[in-house]
Short mmCIF file of C-alpha atoms and ligand atoms in Angstrom, two decimals:
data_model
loop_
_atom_site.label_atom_id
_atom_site.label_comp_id
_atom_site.label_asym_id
_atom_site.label_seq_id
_atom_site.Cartn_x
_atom_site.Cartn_y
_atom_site.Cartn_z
CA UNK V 1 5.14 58.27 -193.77
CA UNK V 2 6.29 59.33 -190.22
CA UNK V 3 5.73 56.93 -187.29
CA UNK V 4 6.83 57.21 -184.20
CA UNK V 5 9.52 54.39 -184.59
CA UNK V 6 11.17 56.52 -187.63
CA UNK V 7 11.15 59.56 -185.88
CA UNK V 8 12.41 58.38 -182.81
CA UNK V 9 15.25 56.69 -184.67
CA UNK V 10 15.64 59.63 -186.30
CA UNK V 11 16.54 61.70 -182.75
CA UNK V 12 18.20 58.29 -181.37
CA UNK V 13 20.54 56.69 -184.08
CA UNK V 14 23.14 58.92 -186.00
CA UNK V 15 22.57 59.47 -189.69
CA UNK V 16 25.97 58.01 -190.76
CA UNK V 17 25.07 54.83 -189.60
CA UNK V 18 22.39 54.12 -191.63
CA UNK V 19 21.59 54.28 -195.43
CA UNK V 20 17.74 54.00 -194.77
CA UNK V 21 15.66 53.30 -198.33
CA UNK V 22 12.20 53.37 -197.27
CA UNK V 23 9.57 53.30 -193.75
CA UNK V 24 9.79 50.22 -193.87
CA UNK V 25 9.63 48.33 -190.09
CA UNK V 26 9.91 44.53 -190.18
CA UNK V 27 8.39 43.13 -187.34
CA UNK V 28 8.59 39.42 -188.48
CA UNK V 29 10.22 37.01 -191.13
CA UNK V 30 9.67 33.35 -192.87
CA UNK V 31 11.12 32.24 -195.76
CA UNK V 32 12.02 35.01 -197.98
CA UNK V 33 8.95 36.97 -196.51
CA UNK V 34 9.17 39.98 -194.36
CA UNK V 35 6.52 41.09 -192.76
CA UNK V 36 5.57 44.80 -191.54
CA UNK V 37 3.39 45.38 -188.19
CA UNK V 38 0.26 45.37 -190.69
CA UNK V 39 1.11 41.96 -191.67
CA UNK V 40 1.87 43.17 -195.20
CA UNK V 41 4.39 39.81 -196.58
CA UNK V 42 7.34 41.39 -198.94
CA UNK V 43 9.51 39.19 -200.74
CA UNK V 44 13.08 40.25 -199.69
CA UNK V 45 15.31 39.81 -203.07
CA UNK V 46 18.66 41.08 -201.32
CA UNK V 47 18.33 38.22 -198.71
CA UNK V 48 19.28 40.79 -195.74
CA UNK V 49 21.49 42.96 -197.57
CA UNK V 50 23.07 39.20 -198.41
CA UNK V 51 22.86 38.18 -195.03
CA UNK V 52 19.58 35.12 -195.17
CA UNK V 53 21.03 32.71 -197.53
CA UNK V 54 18.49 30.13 -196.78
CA UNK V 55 15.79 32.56 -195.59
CA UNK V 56 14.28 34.15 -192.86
CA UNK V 57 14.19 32.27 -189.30
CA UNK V 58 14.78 29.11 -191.15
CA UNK V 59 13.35 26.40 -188.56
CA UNK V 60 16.84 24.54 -188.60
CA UNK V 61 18.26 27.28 -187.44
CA UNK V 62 15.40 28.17 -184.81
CA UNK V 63 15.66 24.93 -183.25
CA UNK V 64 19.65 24.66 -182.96
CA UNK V 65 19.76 28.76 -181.37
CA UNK V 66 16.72 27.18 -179.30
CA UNK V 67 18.71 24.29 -177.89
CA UNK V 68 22.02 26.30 -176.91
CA UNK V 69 20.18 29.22 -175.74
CA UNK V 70 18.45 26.92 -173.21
CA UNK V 71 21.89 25.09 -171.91
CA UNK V 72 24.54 28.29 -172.71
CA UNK V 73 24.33 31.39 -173.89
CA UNK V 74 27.62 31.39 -174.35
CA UNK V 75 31.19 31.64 -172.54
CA UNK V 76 33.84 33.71 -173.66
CA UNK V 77 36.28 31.13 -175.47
CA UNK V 78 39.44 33.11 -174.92
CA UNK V 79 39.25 31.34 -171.21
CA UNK V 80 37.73 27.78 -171.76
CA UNK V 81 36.55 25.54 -174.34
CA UNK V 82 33.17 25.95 -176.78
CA UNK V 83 32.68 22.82 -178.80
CA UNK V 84 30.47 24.95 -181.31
CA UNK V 85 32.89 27.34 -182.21
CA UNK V 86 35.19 24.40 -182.51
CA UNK V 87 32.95 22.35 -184.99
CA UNK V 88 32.67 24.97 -187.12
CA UNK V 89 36.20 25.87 -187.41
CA UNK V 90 36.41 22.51 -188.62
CA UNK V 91 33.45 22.48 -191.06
CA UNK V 92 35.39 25.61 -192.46
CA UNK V 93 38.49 24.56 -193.04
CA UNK V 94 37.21 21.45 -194.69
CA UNK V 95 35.30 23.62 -196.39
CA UNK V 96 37.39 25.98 -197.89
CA UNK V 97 39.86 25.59 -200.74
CA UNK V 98 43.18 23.90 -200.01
CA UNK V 99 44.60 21.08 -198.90
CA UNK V 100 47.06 22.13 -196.21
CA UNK V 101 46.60 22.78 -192.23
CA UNK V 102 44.22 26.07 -191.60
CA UNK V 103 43.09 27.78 -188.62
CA UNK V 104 40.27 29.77 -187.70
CA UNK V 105 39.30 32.82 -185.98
CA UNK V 106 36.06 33.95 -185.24
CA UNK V 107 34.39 37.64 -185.44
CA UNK V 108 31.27 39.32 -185.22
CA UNK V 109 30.71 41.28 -189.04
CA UNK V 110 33.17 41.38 -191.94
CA UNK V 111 34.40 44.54 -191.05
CA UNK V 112 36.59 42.83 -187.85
CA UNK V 113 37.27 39.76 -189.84
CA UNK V 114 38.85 41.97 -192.66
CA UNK V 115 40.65 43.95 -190.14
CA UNK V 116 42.36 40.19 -188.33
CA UNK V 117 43.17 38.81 -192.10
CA UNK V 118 44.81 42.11 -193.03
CA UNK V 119 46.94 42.39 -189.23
CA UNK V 120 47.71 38.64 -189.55
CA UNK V 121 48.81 39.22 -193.42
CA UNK V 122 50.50 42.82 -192.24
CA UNK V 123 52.26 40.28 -189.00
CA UNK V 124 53.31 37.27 -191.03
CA UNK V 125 54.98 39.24 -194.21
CA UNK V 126 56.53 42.10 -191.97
CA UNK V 127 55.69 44.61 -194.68
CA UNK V 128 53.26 47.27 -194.37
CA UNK V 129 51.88 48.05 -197.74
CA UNK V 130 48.61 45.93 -198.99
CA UNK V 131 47.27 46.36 -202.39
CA UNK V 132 43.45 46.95 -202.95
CA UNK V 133 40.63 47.77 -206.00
CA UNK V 134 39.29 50.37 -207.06
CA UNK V 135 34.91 50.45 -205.88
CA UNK V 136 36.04 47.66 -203.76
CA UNK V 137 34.36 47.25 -200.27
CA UNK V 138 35.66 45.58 -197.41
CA UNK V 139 33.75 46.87 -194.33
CA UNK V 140 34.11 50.06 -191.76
CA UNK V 141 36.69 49.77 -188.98
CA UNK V 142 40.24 51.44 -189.69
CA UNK V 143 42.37 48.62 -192.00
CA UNK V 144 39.01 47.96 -193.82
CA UNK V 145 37.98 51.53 -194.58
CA UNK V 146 41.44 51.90 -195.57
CA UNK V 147 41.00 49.21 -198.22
CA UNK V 148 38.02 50.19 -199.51
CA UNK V 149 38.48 52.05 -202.84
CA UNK V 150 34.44 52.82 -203.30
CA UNK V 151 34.89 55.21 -200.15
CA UNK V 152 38.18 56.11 -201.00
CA UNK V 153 38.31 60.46 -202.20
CA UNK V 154 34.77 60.87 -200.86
CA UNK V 155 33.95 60.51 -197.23
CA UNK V 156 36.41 63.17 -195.69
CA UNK V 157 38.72 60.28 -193.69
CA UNK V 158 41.71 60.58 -196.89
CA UNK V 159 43.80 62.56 -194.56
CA UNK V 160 43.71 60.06 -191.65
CA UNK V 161 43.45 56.63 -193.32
CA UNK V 162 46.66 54.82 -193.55
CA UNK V 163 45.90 54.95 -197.20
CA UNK V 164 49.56 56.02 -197.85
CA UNK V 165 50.41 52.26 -197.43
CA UNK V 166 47.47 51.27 -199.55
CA UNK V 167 47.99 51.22 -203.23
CA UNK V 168 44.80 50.81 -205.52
CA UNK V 169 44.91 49.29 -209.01
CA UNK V 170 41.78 49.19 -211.22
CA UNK V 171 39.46 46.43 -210.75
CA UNK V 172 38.32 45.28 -214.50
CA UNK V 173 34.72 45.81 -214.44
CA UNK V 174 33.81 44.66 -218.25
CA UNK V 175 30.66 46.99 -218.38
CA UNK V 176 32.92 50.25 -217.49
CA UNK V 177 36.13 50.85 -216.65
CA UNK V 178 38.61 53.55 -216.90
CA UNK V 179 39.98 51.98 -220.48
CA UNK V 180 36.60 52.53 -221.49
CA UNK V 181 37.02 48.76 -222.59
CA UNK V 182 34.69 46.72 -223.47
CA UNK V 183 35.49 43.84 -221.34
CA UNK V 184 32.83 41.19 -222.60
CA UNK V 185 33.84 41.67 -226.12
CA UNK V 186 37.24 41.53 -225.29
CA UNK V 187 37.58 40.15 -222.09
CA UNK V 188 41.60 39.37 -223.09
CA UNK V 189 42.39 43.05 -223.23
CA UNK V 190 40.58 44.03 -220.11
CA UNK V 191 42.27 41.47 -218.20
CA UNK V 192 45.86 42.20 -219.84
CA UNK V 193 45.20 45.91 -218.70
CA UNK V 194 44.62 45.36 -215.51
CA UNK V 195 47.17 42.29 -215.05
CA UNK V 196 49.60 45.05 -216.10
CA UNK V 197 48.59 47.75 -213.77
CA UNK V 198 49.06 45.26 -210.83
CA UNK V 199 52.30 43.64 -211.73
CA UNK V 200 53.39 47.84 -212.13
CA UNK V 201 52.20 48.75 -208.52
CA UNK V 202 54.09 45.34 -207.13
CA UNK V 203 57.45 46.00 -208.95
CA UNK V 204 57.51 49.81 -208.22
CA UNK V 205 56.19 49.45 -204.95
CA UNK V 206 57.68 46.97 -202.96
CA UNK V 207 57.42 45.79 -199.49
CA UNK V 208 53.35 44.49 -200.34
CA UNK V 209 52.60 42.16 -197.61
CA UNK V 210 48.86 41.18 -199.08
CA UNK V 211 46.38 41.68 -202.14
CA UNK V 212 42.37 42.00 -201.11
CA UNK V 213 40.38 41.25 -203.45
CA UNK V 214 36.54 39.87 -204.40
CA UNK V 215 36.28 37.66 -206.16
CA UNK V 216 32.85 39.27 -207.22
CA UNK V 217 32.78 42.81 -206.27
CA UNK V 218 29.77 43.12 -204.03
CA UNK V 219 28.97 46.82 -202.96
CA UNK V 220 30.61 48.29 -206.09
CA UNK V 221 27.31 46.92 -207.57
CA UNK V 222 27.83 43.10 -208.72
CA UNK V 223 30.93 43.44 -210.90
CA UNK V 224 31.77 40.21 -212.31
CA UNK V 225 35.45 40.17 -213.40
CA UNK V 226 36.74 38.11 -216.58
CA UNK V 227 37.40 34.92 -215.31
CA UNK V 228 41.45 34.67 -216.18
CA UNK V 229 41.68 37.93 -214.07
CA UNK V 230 41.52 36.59 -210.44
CA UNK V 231 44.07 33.75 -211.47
CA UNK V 232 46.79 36.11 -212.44
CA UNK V 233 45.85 38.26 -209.45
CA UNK V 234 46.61 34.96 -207.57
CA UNK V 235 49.42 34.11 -209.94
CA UNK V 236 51.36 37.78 -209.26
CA UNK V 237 50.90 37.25 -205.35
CA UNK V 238 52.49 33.55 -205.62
CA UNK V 239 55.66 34.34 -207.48
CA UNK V 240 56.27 37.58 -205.20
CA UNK V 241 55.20 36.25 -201.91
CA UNK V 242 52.38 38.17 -201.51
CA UNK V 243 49.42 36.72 -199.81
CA UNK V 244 46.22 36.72 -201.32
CA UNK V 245 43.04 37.15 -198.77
CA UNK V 246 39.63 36.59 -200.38
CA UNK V 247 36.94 38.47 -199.18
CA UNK V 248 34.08 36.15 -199.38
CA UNK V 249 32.10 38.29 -197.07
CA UNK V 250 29.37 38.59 -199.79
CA UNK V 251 30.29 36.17 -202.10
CA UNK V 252 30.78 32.77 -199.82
CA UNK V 253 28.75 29.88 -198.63
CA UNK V 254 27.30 29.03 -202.08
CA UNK V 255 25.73 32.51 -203.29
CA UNK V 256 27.63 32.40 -206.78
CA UNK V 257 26.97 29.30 -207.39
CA UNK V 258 30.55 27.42 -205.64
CA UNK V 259 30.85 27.34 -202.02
CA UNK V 260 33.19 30.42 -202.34
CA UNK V 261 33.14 32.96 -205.02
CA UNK V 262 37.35 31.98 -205.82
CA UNK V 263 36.58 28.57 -206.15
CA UNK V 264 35.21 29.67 -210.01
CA UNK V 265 38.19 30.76 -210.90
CA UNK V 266 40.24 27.70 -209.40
CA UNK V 267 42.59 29.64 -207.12
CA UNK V 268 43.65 28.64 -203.64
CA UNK V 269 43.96 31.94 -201.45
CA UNK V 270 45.98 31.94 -198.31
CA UNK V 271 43.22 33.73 -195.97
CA UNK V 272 39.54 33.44 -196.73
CA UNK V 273 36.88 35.85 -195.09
CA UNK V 274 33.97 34.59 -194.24
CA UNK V 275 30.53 37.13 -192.89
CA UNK V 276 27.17 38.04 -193.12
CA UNK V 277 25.49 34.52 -194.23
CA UNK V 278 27.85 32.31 -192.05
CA UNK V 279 26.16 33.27 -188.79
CA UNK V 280 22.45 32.70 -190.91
CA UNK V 281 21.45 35.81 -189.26
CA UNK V 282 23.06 35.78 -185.80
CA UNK V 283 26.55 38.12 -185.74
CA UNK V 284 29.50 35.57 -186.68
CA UNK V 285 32.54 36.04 -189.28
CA UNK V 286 35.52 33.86 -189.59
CA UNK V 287 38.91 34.12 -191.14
CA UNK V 288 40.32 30.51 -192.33
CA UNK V 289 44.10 31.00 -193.17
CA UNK V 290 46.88 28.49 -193.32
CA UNK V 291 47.98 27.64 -189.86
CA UNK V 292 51.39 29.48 -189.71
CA UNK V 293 49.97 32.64 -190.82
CA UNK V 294 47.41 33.26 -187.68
CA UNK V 295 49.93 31.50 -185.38
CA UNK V 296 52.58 34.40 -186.10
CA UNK V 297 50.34 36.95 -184.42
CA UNK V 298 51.78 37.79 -180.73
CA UNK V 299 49.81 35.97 -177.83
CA UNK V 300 48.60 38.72 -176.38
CA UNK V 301 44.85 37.79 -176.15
CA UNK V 302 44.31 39.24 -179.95
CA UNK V 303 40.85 37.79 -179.52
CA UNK V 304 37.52 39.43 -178.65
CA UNK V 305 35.51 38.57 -175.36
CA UNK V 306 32.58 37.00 -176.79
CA UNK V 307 33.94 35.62 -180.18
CA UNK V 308 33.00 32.42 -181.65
CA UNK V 309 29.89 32.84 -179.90
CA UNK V 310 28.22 29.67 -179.25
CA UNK V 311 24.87 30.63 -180.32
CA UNK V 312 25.77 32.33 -183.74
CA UNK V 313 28.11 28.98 -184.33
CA UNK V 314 25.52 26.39 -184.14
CA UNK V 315 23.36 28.73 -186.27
CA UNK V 316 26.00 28.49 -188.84
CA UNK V 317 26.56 25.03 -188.51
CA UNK V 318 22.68 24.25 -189.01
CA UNK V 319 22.99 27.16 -191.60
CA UNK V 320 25.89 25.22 -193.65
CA UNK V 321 23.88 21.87 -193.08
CA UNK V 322 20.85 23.03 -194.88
CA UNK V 323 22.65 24.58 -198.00
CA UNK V 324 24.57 20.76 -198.43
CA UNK V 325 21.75 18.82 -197.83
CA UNK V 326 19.56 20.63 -200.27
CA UNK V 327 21.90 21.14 -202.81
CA UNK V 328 21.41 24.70 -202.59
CA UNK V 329 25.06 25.67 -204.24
CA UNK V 330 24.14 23.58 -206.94
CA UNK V 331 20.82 25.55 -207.39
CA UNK V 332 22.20 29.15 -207.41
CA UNK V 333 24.40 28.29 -209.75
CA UNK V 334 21.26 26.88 -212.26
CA UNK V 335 18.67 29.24 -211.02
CA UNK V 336 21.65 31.95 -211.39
CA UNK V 337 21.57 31.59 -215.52
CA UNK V 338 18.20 30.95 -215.52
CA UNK V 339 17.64 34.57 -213.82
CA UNK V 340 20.32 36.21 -215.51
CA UNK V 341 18.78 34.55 -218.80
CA UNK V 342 15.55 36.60 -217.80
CA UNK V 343 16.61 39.88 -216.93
CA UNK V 344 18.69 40.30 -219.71
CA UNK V 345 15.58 40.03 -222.08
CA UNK V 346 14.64 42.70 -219.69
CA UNK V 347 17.02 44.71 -220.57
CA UNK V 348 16.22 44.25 -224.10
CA UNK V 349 12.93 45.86 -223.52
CA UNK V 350 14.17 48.81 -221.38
CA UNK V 351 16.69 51.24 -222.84
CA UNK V 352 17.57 52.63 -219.04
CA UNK V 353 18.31 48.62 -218.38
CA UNK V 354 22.55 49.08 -218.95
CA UNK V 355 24.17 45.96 -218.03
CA UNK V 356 23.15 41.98 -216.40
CA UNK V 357 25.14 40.44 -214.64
CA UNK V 358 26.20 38.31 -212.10
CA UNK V 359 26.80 34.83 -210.53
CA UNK V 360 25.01 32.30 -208.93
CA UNK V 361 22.30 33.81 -207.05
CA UNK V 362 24.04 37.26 -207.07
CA UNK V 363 22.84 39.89 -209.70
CA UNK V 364 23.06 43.16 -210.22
CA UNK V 365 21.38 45.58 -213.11
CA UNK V 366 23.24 48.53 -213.80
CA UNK V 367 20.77 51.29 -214.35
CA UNK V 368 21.39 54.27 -216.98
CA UNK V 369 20.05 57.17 -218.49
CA UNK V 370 19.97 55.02 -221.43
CA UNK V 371 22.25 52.51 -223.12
CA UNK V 372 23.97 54.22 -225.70
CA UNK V 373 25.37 57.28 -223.06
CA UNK V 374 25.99 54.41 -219.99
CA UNK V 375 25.59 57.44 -217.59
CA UNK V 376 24.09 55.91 -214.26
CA UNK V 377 21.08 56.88 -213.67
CA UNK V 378 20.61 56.64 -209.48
CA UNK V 379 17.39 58.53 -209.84
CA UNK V 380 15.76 55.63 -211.89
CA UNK V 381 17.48 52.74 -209.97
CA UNK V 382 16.15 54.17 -206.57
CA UNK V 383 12.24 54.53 -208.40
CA UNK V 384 12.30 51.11 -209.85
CA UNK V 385 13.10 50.20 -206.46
CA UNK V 386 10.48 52.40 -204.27
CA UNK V 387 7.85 50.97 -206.45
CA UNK V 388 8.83 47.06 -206.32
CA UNK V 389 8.63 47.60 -202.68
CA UNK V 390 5.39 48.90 -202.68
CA UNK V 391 4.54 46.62 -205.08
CA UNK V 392 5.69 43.66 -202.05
CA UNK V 393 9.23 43.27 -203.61
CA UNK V 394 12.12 44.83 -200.86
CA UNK V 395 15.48 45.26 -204.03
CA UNK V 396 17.84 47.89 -203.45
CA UNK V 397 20.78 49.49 -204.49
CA UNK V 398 24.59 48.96 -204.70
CA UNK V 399 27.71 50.84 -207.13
CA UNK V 400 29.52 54.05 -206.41
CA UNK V 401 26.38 56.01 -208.08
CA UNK V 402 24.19 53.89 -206.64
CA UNK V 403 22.84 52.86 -209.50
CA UNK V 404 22.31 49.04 -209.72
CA UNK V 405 19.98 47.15 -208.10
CA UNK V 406 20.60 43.93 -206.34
CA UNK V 407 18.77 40.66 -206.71
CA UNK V 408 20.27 38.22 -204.24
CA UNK V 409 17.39 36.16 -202.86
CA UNK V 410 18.35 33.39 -201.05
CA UNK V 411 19.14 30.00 -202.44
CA UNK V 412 15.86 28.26 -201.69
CA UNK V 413 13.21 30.83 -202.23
CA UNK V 414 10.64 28.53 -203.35
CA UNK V 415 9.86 28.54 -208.18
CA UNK V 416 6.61 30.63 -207.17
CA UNK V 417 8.26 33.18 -205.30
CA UNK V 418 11.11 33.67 -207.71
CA UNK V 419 8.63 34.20 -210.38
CA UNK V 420 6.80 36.69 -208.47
CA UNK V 421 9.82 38.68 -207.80
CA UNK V 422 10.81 39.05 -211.10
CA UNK V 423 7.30 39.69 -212.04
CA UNK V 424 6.84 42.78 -209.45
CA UNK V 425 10.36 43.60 -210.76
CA UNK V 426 9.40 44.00 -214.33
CA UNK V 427 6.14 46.00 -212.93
CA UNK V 428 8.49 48.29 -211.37
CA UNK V 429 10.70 48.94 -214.22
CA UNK V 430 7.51 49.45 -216.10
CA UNK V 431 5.97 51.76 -213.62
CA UNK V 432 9.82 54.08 -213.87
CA UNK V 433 9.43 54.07 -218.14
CA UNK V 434 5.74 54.86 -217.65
CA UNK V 435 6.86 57.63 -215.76
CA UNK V 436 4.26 56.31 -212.73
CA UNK V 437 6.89 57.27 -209.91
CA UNK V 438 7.45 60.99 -209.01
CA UNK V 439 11.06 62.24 -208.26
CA UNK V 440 9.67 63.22 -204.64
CA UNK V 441 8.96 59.28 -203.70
CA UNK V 442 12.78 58.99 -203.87
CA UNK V 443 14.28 62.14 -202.88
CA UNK V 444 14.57 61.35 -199.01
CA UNK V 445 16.21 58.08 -199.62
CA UNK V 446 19.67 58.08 -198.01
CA UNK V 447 20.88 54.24 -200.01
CA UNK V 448 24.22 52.93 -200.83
CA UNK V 449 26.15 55.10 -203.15
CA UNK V 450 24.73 58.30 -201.15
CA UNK V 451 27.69 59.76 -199.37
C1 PLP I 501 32.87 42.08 -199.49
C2 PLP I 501 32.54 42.68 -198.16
N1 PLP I 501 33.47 42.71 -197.20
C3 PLP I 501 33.22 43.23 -195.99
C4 PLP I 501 31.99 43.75 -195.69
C5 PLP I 501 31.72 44.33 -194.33
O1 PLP I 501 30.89 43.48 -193.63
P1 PLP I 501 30.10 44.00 -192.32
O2 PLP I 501 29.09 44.99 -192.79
O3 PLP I 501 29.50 42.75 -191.77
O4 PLP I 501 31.11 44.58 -191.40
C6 PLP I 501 30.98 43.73 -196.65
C7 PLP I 501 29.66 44.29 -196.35
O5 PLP I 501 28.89 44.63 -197.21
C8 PLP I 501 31.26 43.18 -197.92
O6 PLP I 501 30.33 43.15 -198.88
#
């Protein structure tokens, strides 16, 4: 379905920067609508690859962009003052866990943010090495890429990462991992496991100046960790001095159900990372850290020209303001067990249905060839999602194989909406076991998981 805004992005835009699914052009968006130039309304069940907790062009936010855009764009705050960016550092670090004095610097995606939390972390310790997880993603400028164990072996950059300082230890991902444990049966021995291969890599290793870690893995397809897990990972990095930065880039603001995905497991890291919702669709990320850790960093003007834009921080502030007042963190966390509840029966019904799971209002369902084998299945994941889209459902696809799809809607989408989209979602998987969707619909599809 060539038009001439695909094919001119096609000449215009290099292919690896873009995973494009389907042509698909949103022109327009309200709620959890989008809408294409025909006025065709879609429900959008990722939220903007995770990006419109509380919807499209939320009028909250309109009318707060609205009133700075008319006074002040914006003016770079490495010079003068911006009270904006200043509120919100404060809403943040009241915010986020722990008790004691934080500071906060401002970015534009999570991919910067992740690359100030590891220099600071790199900075303060003095040591060079940084332990990571395996399918973890953590964004796509050098110190992130480097981190990122889903890219790690397959995108041709091994030889010039820094991955040499970079030491990757297996995330426990109940549903498959390399034990080839079962880790919701026995959640103990997954976690013991993978508690051990950590506490290995930090004794042989030495000189670890930071652990990254999800608290949900995100991009490696909605991998929910047993719950003791990311206390020990936090307990290891306490008694050796380690620092522990939380990548809430996915995760935060209230999408699992807590304002940030670590809060579930009651740890306190020393640098969160905060993206993609915080700016409620304008570019913003912030990194919160205890005081003394971004103050080490040399005053040299570390700090980009237009960061803590004025604009993207009063559309976080009205962003943050909405999901309090309406009790929103509250209601992914209900509507999250309610869903989950509902697509497991799914997967009852559907033998290429593998795994359910998730938090809060993030969910993922792994798709196989069929249960018994576990073998992912990208082929059917990428037709169950072609049709829901052209059924007026946008759900795509996360995991190394590509192979789970991701229902994130955001936290308000209105009861009659959320039963739609699970109804068009059950079509879809229907359509796939009917064998309604031909391997051609899906074979241009470039997706996550397609490198
Ligand atoms: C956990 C996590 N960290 C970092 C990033 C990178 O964020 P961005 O794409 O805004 O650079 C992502 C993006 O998917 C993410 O999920």
């Amino acid at each position: 379905m060539a038009t001439s805004i695909t094919v001119e992005e096609e000449s215009l835009i290099p292919s690896p920067f873009v995973l494009k699914y389907f042509p698909f052009i949103p022109v327009k968006g309200r709620g959890c609508r989008l809408f294409d130039e025909a006025g065709r309304g879609f429900i959008d069940a990722t939220s903007g690859s995770g990006v419109y907790l509380i919807g499209f062009n939320h009028e909250e936010v309109v009318k707060e962009v609205l009133d700075q855009v008319r006074e002040l764009f914006n003016y770079t705050t490495l010079y003068f003052y911006n009270k904006p960016s200043i509120d919100l550092a404060k809403t943040l670090g009241e915010l986020s866990p722990g008790g004691f004095s934080k500071k906060v610097v401002f970015g534009f995606s999570g991919s910067d943010a992740l690359e100030i939390a590891l220099m600071a972390s790199l900075h303060y310790t003095g040591r060079s090495r940084i332990i990571s997880f395996s399918d973890s993603f953590h964004g796509t400028l050098y110190l992130p890429l480097g981190v990122s164990g889903i890219l790690r072996g397959s995108i041709g950059f091994d030889g010039l990462l820094a991955y040499r300082d970079v030491l990757f230890v297996e995330y426990p991902n109940p549903y498959r991992n390399k034990w080839g444990v079962d880790g919701y049966e026995q959640p103990g021995e997954l976690t013991n496991l993978a508690v051990g291969e950590l506490e290995k890599a930090v004794r042989e290793t030495g000189g670890v100046s930071s652990i990254v870690v999800e608290p949900v893995q995100g991009d490696a397809g909605i991998v929910v960790p047993p719950r003791d897990f990311v206390r020990e990972v936090a307990r290891i990095a306490g008694e050796n001095n380690i620092l522990l930065v939380d990548d809430e880039a996915q995760t935060g603001l209230g999408r699992t159900g807590a304002w940030w995905g670590i809060q579930h497991y009651g740890v306190t890291p020393d640098i969160v990372v905060s993206a993609k919702a915080l700016g409620g669709g304008f570019p913003l990320s912030a990194v919160i850290a205890r005081s003394e850790i971004l103050d080490s960093l040399p005053r040299v003007g570390l700090g980009f020209t237009n960061m803590g834009h004025a604009v993207s921080c009063r559309a976080a502030l009205a962003t943050i303001r909405v999901v309090s007042r309406e009790g929103l963190v509250d209601r992914a966390r209900l509507l999250g067990v309610e869903v989950l509840k509902r697509l497991g029966e799914l997967g009852e019904k559907y033998h290429f249905i593998g795994d359910v799971r998730g938090l809060g209002l993030m969910i993922g369902v792994e798709v196989v060839e069929d249960r018994r084998s576990r073998k992912p299945s990208r082929l059917k994941a990428l037709k169950i999602s072609w049709s829901a889209w052209r059924r007026g459902l946008i759900i795509t696809t996360l995991g190394r194989q590509g192979n789970v799809l991701r229902f994130m809607p955001p936290l308000n989408i209105p009861r009659e909406d959320l039963e739609e989209s699970l109804r068009i979602l059950e079509e879809a998987v229907r359509d796939v076991a009917e064998g309604r969707v031909p391997d051609e619909a899906v074979e241009n599809i470039g997706g996550w998981g397609s490198w």
